[in-house]
Coordinates of C-alpha atoms in Angstrom, one line a residue:
X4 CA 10.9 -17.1 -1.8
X5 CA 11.6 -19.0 1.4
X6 CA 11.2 -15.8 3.0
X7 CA 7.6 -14.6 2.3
X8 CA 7.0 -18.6 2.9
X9 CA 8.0 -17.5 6.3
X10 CA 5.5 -14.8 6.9
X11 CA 2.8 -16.6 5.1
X12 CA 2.4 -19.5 7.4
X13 CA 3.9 -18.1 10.8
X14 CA 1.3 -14.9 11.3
X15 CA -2.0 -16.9 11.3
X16 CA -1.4 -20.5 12.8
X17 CA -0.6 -19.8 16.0
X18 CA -3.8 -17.3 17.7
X19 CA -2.4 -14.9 19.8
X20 CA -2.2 -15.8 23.7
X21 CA -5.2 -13.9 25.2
X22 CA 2.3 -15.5 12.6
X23 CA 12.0 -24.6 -9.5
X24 CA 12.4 -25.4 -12.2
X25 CA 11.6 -23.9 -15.0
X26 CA 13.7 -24.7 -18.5
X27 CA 12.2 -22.1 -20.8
X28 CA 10.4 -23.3 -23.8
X29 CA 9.8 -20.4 -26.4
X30 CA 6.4 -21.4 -27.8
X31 CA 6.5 -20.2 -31.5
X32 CA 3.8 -20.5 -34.0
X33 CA 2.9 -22.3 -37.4
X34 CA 1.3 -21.2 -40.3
X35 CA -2.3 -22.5 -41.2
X36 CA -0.7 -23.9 -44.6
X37 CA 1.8 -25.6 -43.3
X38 CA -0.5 -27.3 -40.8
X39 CA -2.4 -28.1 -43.7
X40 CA 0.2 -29.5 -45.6
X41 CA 2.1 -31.4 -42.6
X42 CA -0.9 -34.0 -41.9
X43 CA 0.7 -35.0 -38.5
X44 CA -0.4 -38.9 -37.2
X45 CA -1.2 -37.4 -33.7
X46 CA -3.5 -34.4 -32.7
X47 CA -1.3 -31.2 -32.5
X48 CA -0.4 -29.6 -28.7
X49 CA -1.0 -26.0 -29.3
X50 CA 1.9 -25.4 -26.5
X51 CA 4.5 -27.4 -28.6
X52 CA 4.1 -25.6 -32.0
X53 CA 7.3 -24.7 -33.7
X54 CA 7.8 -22.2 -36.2
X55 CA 9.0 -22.8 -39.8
X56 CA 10.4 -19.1 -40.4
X57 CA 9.7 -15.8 -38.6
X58 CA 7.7 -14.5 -41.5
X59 CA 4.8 -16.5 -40.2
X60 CA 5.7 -14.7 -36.5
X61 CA 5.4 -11.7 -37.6
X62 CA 2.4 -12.2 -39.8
X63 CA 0.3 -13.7 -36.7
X64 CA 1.2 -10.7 -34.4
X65 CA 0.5 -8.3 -37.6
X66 CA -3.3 -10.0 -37.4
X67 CA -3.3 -10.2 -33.4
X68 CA -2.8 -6.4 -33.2
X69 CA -5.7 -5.4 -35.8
X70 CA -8.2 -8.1 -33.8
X71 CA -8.3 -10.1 -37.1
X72 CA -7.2 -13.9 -35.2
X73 CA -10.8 -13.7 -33.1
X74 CA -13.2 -16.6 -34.3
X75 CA -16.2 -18.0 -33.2
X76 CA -13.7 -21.0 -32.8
X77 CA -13.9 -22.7 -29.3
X78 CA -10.0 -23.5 -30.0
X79 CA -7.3 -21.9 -28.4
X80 CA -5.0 -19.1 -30.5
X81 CA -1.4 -20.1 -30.9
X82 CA 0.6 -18.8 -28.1
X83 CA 3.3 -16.1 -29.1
X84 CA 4.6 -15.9 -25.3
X85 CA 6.2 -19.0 -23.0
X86 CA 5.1 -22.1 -21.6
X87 CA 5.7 -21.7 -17.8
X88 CA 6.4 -24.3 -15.3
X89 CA 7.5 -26.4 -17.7
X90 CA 10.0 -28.9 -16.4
X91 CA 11.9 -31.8 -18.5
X92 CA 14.3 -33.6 -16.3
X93 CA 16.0 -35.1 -19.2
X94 CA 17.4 -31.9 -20.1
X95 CA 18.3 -30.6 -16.4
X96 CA 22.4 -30.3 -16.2
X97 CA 23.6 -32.0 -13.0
X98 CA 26.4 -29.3 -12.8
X99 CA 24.4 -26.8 -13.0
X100 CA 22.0 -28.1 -10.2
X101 CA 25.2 -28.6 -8.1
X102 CA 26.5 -25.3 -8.7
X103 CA 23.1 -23.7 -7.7
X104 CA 23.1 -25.5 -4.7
X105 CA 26.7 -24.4 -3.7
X106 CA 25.7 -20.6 -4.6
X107 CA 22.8 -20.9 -2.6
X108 CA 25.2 -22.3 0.6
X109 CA 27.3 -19.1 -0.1
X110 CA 24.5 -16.5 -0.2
X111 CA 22.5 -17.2 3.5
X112 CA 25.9 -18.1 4.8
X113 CA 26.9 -14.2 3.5
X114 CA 23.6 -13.3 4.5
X115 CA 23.7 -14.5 8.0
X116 CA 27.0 -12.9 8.6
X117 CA 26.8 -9.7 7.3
X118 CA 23.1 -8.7 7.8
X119 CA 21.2 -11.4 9.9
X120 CA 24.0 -12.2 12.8
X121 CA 23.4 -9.4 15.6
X122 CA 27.3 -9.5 16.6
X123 CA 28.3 -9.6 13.2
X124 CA 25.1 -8.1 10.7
X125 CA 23.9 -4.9 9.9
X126 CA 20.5 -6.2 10.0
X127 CA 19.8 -4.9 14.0
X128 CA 21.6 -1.6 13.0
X129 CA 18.8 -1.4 9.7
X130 CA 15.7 -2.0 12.2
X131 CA 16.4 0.5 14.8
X132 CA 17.5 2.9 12.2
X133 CA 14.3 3.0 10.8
X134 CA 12.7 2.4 14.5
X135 CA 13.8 5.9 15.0
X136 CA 11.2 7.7 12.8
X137 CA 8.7 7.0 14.9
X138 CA 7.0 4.9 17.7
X139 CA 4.7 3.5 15.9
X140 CA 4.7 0.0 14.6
X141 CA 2.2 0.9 11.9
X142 CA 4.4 3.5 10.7
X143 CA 8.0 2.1 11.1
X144 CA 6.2 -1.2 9.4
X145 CA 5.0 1.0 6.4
X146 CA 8.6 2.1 6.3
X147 CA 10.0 -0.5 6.2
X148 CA 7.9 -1.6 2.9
X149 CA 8.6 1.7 1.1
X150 CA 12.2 1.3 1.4
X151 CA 12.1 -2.3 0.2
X152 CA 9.8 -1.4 -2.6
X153 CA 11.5 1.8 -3.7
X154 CA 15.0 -0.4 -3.9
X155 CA 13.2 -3.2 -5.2
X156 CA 11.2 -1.8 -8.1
X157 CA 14.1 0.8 -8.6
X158 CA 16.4 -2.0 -9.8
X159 CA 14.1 -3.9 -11.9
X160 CA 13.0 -0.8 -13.9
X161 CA 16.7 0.2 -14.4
X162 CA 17.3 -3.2 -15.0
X163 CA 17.6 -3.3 -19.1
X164 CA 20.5 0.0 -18.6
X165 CA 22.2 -1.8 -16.0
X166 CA 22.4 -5.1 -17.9
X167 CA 24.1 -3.0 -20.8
X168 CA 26.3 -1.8 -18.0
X169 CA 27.4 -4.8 -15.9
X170 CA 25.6 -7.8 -17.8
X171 CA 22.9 -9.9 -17.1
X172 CA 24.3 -12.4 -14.2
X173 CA 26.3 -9.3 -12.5
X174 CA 23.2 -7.0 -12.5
X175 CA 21.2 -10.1 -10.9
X176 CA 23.7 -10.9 -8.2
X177 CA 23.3 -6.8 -7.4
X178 CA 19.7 -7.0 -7.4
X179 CA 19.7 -10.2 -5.1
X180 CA 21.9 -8.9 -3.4
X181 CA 20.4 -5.9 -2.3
X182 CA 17.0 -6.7 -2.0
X183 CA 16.9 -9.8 -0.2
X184 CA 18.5 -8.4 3.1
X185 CA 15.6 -5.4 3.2
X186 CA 12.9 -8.3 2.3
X187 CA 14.3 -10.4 5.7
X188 CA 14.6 -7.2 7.9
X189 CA 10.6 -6.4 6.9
X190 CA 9.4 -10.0 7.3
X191 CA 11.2 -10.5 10.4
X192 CA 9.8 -7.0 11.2
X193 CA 6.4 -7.9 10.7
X194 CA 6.6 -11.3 12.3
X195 CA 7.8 -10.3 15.5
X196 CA 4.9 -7.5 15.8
X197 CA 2.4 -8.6 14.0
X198 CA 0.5 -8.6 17.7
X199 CA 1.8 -5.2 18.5
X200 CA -0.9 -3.2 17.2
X201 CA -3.8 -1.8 18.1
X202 CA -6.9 -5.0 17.9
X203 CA -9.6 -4.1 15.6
X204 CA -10.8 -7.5 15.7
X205 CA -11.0 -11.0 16.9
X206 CA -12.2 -13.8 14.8
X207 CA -9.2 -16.0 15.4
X208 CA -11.9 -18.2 16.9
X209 CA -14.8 -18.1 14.8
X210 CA -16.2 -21.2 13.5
X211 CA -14.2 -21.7 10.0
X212 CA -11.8 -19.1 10.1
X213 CA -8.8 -20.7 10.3
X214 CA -10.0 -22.8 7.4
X215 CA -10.9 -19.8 5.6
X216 CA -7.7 -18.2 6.1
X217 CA -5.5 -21.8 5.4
X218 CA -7.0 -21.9 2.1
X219 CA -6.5 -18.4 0.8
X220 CA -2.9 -18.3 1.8
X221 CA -2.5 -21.6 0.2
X222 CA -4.1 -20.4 -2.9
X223 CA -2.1 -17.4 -2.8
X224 CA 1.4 -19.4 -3.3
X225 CA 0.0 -21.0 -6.7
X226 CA -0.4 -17.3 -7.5
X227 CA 2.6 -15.5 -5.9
X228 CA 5.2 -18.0 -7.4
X229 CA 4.8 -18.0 -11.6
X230 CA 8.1 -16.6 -12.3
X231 CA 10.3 -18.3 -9.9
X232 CA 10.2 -21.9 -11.2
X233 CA 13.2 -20.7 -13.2
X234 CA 15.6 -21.0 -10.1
X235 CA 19.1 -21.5 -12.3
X236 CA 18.2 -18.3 -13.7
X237 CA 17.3 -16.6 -10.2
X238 CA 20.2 -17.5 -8.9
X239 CA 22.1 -16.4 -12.2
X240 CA 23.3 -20.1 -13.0
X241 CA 21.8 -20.0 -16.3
X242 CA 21.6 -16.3 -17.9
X243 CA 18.8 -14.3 -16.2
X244 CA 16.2 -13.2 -18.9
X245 CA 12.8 -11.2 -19.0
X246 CA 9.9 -13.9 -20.1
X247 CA 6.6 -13.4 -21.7
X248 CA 4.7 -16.5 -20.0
X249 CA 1.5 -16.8 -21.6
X250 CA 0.2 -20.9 -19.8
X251 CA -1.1 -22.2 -16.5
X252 CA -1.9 -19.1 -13.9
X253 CA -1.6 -16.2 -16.6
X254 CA -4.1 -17.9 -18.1
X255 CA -6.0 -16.5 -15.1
X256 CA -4.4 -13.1 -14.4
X257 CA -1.7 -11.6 -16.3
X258 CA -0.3 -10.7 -13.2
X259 CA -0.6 -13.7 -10.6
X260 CA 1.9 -12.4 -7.9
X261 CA 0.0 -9.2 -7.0
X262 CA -2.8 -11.1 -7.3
X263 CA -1.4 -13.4 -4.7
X264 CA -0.5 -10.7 -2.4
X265 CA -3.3 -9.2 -2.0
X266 CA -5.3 -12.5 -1.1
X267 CA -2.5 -13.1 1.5
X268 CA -2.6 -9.5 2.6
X269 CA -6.7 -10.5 3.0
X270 CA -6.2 -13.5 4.5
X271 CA -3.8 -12.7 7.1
X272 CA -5.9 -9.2 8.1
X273 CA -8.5 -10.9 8.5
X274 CA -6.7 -13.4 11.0
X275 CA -4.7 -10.8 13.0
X276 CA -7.2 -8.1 12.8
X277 CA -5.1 -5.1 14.0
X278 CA -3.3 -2.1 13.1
X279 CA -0.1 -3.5 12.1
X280 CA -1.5 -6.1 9.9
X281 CA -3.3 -3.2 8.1
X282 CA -0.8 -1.3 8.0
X283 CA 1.7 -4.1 6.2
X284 CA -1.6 -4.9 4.0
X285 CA -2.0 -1.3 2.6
X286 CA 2.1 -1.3 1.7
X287 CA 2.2 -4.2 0.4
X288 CA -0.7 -3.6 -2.0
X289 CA 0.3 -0.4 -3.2
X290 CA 3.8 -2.0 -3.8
X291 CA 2.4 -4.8 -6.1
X292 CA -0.2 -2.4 -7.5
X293 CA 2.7 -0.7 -8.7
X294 CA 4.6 -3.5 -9.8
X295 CA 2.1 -4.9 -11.8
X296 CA 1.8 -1.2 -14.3
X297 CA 5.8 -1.6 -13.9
X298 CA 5.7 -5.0 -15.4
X299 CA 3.3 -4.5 -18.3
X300 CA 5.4 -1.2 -19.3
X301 CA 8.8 -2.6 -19.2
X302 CA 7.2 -6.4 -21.1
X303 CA 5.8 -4.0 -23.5
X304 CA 9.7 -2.3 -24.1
X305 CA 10.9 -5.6 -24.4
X306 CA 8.5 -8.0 -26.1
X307 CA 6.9 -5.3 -27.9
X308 CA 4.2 -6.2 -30.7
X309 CA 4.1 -9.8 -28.8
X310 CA 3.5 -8.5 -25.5
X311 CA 0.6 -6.5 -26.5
X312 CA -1.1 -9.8 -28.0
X313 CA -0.8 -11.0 -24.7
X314 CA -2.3 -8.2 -22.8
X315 CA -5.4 -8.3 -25.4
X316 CA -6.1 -12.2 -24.6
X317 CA -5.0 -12.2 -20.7
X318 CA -6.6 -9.7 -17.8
X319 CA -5.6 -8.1 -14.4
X320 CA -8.8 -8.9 -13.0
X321 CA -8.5 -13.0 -12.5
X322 CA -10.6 -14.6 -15.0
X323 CA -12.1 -11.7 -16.8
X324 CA -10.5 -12.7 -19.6
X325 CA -11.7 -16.6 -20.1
X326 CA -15.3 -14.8 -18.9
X327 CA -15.4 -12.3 -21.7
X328 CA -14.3 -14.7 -24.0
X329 CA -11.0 -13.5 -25.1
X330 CA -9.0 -16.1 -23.6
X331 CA -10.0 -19.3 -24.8
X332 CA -8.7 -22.5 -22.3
X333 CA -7.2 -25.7 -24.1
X334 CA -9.3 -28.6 -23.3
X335 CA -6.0 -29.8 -20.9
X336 CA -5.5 -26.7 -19.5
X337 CA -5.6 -29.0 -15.9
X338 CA -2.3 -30.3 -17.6
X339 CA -0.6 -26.8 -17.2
X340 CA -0.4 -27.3 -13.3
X341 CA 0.2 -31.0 -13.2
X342 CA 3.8 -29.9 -13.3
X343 CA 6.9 -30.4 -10.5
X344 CA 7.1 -26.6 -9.7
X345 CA 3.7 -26.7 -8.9
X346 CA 4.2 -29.5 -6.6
X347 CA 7.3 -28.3 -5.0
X348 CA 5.7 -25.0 -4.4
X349 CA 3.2 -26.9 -2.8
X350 CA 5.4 -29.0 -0.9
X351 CA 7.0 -25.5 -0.1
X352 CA 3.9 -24.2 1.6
X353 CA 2.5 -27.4 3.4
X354 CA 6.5 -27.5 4.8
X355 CA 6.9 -24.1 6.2
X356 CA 2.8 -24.6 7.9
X357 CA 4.0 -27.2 9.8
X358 CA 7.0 -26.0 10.8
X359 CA 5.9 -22.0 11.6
X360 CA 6.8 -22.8 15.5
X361 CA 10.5 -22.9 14.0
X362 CA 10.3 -20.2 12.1
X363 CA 8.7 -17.7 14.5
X364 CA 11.2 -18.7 17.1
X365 CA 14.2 -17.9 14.9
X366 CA 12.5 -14.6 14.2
X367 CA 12.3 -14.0 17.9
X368 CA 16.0 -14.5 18.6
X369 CA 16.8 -11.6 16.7
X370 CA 14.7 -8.6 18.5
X371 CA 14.2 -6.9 16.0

């Protein structure tokens, strides 16, 4: 994460001189008897249901499938999926915490050495490697993104064979392990060259661009960043699973991170206005356009029957769903962001703004 925060604030602030925590709560259901029958003192939270067996699970998602849960009922369906960005300190494990933060030490201090160091890293080797293909930024930028992409979307479609294989935290650390080298090498890429194309345009001083441009990146980090509130499991602390989040931005789209990278691909095209940043744009839509018929196939291997009552109540397209009806909001659906990983992402991106000098002068060091 801290690395697209990186490229998201570094390639527009500067014109050019003429770049959590989420513990999982499963959200079961309850039967309409039993509601009946229960006559709670306090209005019921559709996101806290609880199931009494998982007869009435299965009977819900028997009814979901054949379309027979629509109403004309302005309340919200019970969920089946998860309740993301939810966050309960009380139940946070200080050892755990403290063991996340001394894995997270080890990693970038392996990552420096071995791949971002130039006397030491294979990161400077990696660039002009695939320098060599051709002179062209566009193209060794595209190439860059492909082989990221390819790795990347390799190892999370093999990922159910090779967590029969190695287990769940093992196959993590491989995945981590290998992608987030390729991910540095094509932000730091792109950072450094961002300018190095050829100009298509120049709005970088139009009235109310920068604005315009500051607000859809911003925007795009509440999008690109639903799955990640789960750090202890990112970081293979706790054990790494495959969730079915159904609150707060899926709400929305059912897939917020391409979503969120194609309004930062927008956003920062529009800023730099040349070749390059097209260039990145196209790769890294077609990546995410990928990712997101990846996802729903392997959620649909498996969640299953569940999954697919998501996909009927959710949408692509951002709010096509609450538009046509077919996903109906809780009246505190506001509540579902008012949450500290959305506050520490947003922390996150205010941060790295204001401190993008830094960052593109680290990138510079490395000439690559």
């Amino acid at each position: 994460m801290a690395a697209c925060l990186v490229v998201a604030n570094s390639s527009f602030s500067s014109p050019r001189p003429v770049k959590p925590i989420a513990k999982k709560h499963h959200l079961q259901l309850i039967s309409s008897l039993s509601l009946f029958h229960l006559k709670p003192r306090k209005p019921i939270n559709s996101t806290s249901l609880k199931p009494h067996s998982d007869s009435f699970r299965i009977r819900f998602l028997s009814k979901a499938s054949l379309g027979e849960t629509d109403s004309s009922s302005e309340d919200p369906l019970p969920l089946v999926g998860e309740d993301s960005a939810a966050f309960d300190l009380g139940t946070q494990s200080i050892v755990s915490w403290i063991y996340f933060t001394l894995v997270l030490g080890i990693v970038l201090f392996i990552l420096d050495v071995v791949w971002i160091d130039n006397s030491t890293g294979y990161g400077k080797a990696f660039i002009d490697a695939v320098s060599t293909l051709s002179d062209s930024h566009e193209v060794v930028m595209l190439a860059l993104i492909l082989i990221f992409a390819t790795v990347h979307s390799g190892l999370a479609s093999f990922r159910d064979t090779g967590e029969k294989l190695l287990g769940k935290r093992p196959y993590r650390v491989l995945f981590a392990g290998v992608s987030l080298p390729l991910v540095v090498s094509t932000v730091v890429y792109f950072i450094n060259h961002r300018y190095d194309g050829l100009q298509l345009w120049q709005l970088q001083n139009a009235p109310g661009v920068h604005q315009l441009v500051w607000l859809l990146n911003f925007v795009s980090f509440i999008f690109l960043y639903p799955s990640t509130f789960n750090l202890l499991e990112v970081a293979a602390v706790d054990k790494p699973e495959m969730h079915l989040w159904e609150t707060g931005i899926m709400r929305i789209t059912r897939h917020p991170q391409m979503v969120g990278q194609v309004i930062w691909c927008l956003a920062h095209t529009l800023w730099i206005g040349n070749s390059v940043a097209v260039a990145a744009s196209i790769g890294l839509i077609g990546h995410h356009l990928f990712g997101a018929w990846n996802g729903d196939r392997r959620l649909a291997v498996r969640h299953g029957e569940a999954f697919e009552v998501v996909k009927k109540r959710t949408s692509i397209i951002p709010f096509a769903a609450i538009l046509d009806g077919r996903q109906k909001l809780p009246k505190d659906y506001y509540k579902e962001f008012i949450r500290l990983p959305y506050l520490a992402i947003t922390a996150l991106t205010l941060g790295a703004y204001f401190l993008h000098p830094v960052m593109q002068a680290a990138s510079f060091r490395l000439h690559w």
